[in-house]
Coordinates of C-alpha atoms in Angstrom, one line a residue:
X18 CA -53.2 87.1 24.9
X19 CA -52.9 83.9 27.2
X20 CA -55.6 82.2 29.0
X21 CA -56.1 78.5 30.5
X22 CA -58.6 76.8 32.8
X23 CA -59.0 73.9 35.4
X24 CA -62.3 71.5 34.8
X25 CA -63.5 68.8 36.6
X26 CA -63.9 66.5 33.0
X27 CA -61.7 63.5 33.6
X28 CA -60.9 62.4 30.1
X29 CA -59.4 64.3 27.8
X30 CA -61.3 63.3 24.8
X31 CA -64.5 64.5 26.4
X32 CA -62.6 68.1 26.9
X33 CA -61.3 68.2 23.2
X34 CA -65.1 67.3 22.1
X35 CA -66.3 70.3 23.9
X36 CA -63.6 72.4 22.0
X37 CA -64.2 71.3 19.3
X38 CA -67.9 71.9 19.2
X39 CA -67.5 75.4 19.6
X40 CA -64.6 76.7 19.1
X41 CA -64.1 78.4 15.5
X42 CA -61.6 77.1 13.6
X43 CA -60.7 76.4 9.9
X44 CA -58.5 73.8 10.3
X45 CA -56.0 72.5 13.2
X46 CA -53.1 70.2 14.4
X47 CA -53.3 68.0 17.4
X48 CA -50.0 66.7 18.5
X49 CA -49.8 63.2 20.4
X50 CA -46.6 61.1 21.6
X51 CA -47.3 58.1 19.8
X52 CA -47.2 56.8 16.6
X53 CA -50.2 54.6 18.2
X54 CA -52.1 57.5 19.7
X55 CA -52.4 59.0 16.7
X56 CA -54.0 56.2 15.0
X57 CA -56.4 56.2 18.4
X58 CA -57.5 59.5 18.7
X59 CA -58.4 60.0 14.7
X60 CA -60.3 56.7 15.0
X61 CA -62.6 58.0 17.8
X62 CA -63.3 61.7 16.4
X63 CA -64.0 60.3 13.4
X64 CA -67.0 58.5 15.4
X65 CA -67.6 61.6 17.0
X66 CA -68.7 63.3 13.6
X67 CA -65.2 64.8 13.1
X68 CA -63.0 64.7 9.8
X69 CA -60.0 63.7 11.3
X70 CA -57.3 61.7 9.9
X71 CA -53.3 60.5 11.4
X72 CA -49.8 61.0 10.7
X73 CA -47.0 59.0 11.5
X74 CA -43.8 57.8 10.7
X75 CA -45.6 54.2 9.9
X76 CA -47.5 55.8 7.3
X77 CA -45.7 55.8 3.9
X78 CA -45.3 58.8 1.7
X79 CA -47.5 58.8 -0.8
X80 CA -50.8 58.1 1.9
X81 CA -48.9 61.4 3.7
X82 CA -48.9 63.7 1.1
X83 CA -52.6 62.9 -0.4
X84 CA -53.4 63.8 3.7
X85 CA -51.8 66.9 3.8
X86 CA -53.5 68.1 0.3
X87 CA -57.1 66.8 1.9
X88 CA -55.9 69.0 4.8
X89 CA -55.1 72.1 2.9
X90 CA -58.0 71.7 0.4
X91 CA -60.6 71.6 2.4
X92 CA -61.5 67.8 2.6
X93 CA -60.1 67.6 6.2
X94 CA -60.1 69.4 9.1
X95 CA -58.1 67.7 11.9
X96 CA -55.0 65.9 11.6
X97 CA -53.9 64.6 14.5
X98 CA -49.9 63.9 14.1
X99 CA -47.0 62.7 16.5
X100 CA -43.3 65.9 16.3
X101 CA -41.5 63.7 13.9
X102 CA -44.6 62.9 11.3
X103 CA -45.3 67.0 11.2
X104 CA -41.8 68.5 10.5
X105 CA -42.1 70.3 7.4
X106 CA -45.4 70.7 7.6
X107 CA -46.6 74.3 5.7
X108 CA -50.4 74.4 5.6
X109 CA -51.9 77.7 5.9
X110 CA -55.1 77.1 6.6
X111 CA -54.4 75.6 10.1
X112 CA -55.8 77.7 12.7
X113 CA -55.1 75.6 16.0
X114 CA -52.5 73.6 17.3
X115 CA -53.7 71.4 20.0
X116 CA -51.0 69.8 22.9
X117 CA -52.9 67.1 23.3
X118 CA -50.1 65.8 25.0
X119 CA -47.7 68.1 26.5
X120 CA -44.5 68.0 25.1
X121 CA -41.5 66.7 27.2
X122 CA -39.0 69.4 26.3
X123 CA -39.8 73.5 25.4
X124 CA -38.5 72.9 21.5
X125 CA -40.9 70.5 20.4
X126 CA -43.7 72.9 22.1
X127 CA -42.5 76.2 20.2
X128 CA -42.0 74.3 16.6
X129 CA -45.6 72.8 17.4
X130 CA -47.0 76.2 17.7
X131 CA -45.1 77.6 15.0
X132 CA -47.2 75.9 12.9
X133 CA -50.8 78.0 13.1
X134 CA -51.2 81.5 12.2
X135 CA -49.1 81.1 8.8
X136 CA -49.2 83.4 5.9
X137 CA -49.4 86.8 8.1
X138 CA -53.2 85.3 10.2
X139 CA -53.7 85.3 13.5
X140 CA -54.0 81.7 15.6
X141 CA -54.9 79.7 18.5
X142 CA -52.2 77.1 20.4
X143 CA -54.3 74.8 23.0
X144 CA -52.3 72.9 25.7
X145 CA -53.8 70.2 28.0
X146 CA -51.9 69.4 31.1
X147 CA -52.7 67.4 33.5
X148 CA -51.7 67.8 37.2
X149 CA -48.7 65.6 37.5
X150 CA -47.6 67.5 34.3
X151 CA -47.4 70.8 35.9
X152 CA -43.5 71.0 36.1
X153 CA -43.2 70.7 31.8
X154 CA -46.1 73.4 32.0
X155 CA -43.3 75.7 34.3
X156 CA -40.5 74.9 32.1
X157 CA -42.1 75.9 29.1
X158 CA -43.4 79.0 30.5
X159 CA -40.0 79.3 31.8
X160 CA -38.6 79.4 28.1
X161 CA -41.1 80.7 26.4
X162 CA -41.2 83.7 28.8
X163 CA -44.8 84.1 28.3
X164 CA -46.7 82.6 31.2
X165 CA -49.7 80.1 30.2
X166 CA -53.1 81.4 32.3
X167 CA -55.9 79.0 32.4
X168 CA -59.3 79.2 30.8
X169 CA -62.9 77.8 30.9
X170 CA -64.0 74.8 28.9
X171 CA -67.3 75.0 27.3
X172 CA -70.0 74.3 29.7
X173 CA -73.1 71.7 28.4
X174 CA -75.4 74.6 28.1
X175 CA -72.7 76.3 25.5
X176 CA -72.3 72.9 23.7
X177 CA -75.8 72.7 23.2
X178 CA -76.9 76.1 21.9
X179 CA -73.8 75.3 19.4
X180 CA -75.3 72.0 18.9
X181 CA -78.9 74.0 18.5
X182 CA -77.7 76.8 16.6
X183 CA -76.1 74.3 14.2
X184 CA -79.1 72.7 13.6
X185 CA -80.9 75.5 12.5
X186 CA -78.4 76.0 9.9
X187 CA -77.9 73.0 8.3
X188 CA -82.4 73.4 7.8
X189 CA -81.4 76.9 6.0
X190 CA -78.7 75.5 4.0
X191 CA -81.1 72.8 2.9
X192 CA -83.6 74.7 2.3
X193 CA -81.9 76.9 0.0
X194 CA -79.5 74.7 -2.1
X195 CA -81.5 71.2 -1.9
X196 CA -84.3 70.1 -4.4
X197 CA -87.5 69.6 -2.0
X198 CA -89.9 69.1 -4.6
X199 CA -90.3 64.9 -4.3
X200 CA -89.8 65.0 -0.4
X201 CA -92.1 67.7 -0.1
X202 CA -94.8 65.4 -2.1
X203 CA -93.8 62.6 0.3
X204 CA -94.2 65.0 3.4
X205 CA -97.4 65.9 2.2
X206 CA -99.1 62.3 1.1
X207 CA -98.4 61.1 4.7
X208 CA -99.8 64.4 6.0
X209 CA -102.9 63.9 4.7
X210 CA -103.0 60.1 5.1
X211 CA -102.6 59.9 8.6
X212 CA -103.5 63.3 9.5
X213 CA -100.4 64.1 11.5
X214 CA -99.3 67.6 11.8
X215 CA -96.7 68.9 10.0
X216 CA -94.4 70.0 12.9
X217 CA -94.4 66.2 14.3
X218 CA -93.3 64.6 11.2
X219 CA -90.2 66.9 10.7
X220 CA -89.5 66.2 14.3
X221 CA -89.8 62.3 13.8
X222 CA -87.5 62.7 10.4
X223 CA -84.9 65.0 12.7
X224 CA -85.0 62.1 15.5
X225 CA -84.3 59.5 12.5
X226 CA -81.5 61.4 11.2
X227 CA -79.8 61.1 14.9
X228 CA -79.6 57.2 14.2
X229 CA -80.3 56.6 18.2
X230 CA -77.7 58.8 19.2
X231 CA -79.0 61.8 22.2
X232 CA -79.1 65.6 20.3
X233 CA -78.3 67.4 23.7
X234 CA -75.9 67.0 26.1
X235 CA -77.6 65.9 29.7
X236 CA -76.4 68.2 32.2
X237 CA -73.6 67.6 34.5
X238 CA -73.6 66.1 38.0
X239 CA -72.7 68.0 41.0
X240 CA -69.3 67.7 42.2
X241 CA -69.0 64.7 44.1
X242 CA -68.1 65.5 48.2
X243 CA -64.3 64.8 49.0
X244 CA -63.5 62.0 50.9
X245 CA -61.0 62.5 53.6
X246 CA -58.7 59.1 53.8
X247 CA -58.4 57.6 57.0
X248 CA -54.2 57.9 57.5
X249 CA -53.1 54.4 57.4
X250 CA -49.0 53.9 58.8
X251 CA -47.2 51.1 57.7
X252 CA -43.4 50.4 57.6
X253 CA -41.8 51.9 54.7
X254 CA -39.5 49.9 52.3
X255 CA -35.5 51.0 51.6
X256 CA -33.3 50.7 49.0
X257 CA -30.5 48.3 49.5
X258 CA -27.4 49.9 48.1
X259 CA -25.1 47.1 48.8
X260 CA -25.8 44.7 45.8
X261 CA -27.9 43.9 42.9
X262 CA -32.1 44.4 43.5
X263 CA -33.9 41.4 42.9
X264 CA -37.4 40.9 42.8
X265 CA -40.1 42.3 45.2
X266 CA -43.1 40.9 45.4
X267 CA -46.8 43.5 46.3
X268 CA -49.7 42.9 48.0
X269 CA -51.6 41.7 44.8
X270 CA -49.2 39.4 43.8
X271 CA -47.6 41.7 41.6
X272 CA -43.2 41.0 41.1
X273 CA -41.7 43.7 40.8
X274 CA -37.7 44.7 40.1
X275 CA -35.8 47.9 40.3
X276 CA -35.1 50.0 37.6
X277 CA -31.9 52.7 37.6
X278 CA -33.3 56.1 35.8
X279 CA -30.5 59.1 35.1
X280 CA -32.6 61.7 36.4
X281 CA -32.3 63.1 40.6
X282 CA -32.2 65.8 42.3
X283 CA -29.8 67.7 40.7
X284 CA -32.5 67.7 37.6
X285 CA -35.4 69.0 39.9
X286 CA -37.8 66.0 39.2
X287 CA -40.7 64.6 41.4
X288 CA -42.1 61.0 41.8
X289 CA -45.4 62.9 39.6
X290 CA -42.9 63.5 36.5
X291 CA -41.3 60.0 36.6
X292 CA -44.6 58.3 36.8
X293 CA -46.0 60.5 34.3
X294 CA -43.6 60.0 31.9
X295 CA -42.9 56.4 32.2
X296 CA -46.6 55.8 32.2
X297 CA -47.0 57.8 29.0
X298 CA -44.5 56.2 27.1
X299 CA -44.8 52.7 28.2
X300 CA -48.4 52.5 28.5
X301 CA -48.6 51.3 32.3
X302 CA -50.8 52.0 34.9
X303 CA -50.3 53.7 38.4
X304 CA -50.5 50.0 40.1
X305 CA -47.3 49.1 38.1
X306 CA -45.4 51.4 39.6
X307 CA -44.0 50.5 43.3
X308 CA -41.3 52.6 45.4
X309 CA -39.7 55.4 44.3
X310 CA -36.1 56.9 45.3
X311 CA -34.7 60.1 44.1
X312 CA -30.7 60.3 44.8
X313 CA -28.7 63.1 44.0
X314 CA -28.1 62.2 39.7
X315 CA -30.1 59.2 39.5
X316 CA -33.6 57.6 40.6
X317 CA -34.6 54.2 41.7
X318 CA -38.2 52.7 40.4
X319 CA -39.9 49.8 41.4
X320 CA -41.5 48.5 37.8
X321 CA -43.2 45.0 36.8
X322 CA -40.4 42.3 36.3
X323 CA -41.5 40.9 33.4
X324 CA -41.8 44.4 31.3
X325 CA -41.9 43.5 27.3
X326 CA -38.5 44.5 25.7
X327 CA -40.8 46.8 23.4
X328 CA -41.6 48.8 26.3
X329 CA -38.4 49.0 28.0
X330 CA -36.3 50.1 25.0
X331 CA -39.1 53.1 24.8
X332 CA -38.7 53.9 28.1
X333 CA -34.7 53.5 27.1
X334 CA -35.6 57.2 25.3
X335 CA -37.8 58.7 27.5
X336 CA -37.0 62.3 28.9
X337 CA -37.7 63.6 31.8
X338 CA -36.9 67.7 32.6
X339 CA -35.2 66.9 29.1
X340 CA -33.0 64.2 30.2
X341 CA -33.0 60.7 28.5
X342 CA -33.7 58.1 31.4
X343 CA -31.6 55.6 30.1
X344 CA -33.4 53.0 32.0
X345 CA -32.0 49.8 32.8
X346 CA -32.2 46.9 35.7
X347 CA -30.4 48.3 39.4
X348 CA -27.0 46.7 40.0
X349 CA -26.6 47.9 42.8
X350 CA -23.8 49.8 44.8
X351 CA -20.8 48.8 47.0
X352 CA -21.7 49.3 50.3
X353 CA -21.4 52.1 52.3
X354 CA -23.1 54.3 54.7
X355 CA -25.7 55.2 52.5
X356 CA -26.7 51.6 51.8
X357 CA -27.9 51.6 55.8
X358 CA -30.3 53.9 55.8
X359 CA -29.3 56.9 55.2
X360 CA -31.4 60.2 54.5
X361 CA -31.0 59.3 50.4
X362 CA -32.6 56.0 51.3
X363 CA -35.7 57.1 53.1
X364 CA -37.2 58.5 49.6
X365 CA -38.4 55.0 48.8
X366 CA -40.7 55.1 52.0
X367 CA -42.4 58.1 51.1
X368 CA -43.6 57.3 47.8
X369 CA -44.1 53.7 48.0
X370 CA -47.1 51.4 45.9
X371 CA -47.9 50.1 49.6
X372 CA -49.7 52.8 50.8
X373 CA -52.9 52.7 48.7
X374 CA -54.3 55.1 47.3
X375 CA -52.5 57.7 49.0
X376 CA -50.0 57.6 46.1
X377 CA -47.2 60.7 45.7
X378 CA -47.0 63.9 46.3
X379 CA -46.7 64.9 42.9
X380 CA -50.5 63.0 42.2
X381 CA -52.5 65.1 44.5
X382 CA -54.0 67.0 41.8
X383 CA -55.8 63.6 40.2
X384 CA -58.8 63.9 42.3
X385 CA -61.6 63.5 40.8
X386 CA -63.1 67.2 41.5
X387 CA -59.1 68.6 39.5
X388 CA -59.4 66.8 36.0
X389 CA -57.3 67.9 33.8
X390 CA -56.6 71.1 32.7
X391 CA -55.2 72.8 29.4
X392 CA -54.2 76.4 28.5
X393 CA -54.6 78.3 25.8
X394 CA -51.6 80.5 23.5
X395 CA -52.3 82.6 21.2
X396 CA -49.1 83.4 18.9
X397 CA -48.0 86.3 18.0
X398 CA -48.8 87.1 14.0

């Protein structure tokens, strides 16, 4: 079966918490870009009350493999891992493979979820996408040729009666494998020397086990009213085909220069899938991105000038529809009629930094009221 769903929560982590509160699972997979994301994400489910740990191709062998064997004893639940860290991975007991971040091309996505329901079980593969992802979400749907329907995230009120229902049986399990004898004497001194009832002091010793932190989840605000933007015209920028770009300079003072991507038309890609991915990969954020011109086999993309050499030779492997970007500084074109304004050129106009927040077509679905949204596979046994 296949199922997916649309929520209004804007971070991802917050969504994944939810899942992971009540979900079932014995043990799963989350699969990241980065060798740094990994590292990230296990840090902050581990303070989230999660036994989570990373893999990556920084960590050396031997710190790997006593991972793995915490993973398929028992010790672990979550490992969250980036495609190259995870190849040969056999564990059975994983139950869930989570996309935390889609893949870029439709192999990664199937060896991912080849990797739950081993050993003849039955198992769950999750996949976030956000909405300027939508076109990898089509091409793996495309490949796969089993469509990827959307489903609903645990609301508070299921969080909590996990969280509730929990609670109640971690008393039980206390109860019936602890030895009470010396708390109970404790319990029952301060009973009688302050004359407090019974029921308050177990609540006062359940508050002091939270260690400040809130039991329930409060409930979630209403939907904030759309705001309709007041349509703001301003001249649009073109490409100049006829020599090498230099610098531009924004609004806020931010340079920028023009970088040649080997992506177009021809590929199918939007200005949503060329900022998605170059933001992904090189960590920047939508205000480093200026104008934007798809051509037939190429794209031109306004970027920060002074972009470490780290980050451009990751971008250097980025795919986009599949394709590596190969990005590198414009040098321009001998000049010719499309260097004067031709239809190729007005691109750059339409999805250009300078007109606010309006931002590109391909971003529409980041309103506040979209979030993210992820869908759910379940593999056949």
């Amino acid at each position: 079966t296949s199922a997916g769903c649309r929520s209004r929560i804007k971070r991802k982590l917050d969504a994944l918490t939810r899942i992971l509160e009540v979900e079932s699972f014995e043990a799963m997979i989350i699969f990241v870009r980065t060798k740094q994301a990994t590292e990230d994400l296990a840090e902050r489910l581990r303070a989230r009350g999660f036994s989570a740990a990373a893999i990556n191709g920084d960590i050396v062998q031997a710190q790997r493999e006593r991972t793995i064997g915490q993973l398929k004893s028992g010790a672990l639940d979550i490992l969250v891992a980036t495609d190259v860290a995870a190849r040969g991975l056999d564990v059975d007991r994983i139950s869930h493979v989570v996309n935390y971040d889609i893949p870029h091309d439709t192999e990664s996505y199937v060896h991912r979820i080849g990797r739950t329901g081993r050993a003849g079980r039955t198992g769950d593969a999750l996949l976030f996408v956000a909405p300027r992802e939508r076109h990898l979400l089509k091409s793996i749907e495309r490949t796969t040729r089993q469509p990827l329907t959307e489903i609903q995230l645990p609301t508070v009120e299921d969080v909590n009666a996990q969280r509730v229902s929990k609670f109640g049986d971690s008393i039980t399990e206390s109860l019936n494998s602890e030895n009470l004898a010396l708390f109970r004497k404790l319990i029952e001194d301060y009973e009688r020397e302050h004359d407090v009832p019974l029921a308050d002091i177990a609540a006062a010793l359940a508050v002091q086990s939270r260690d400040g932190e809130s039991f329930l989840m409060a409930p979630e605000p209403p939907a904030p009213p759309r705001r309709e933007r007041e349509p703001r015209e301003r001249p649009a920028r073109r490409f100049d085909d006829g020599g090498p770009s230099g610098p531009r300079v924004g609004r806020d003072g931010q340079e920028f220069a023009t970088y040649r991507i080997a992506v177009g038309k021809r590929h199918k890609v939007v200005p949503g899938a060329i900022v998605g991915a170059i933001a992904n990969e090189g960590g920047l954020r939508r205000s480093d991105f200026g104008h934007i011109s798809i051509r037939p086999d190429h794209s031109l993309v306004e970027l920060p000038a002074n972009l470490p050499k780290e980050t451009v030779e990751a971008l250097r492997a980025t795919r986009i529809s599949g394709v590596l970007i190969q990005l590198q500084l414009d040098q321009g074109a001998p000049t010719g009629r499309q260097g004067r304004g031709g239809r190729e050129d007005r691109a750059g106009g339409k999805f250009s930094r300078d007109r606010g927040d309006r931002g590109h077509r391909g971003d529409r679905g980041d309103r506040g009221d979209r979030g993210d949204r992820f869908a759910k596979r379940r593999p056949r046994d």
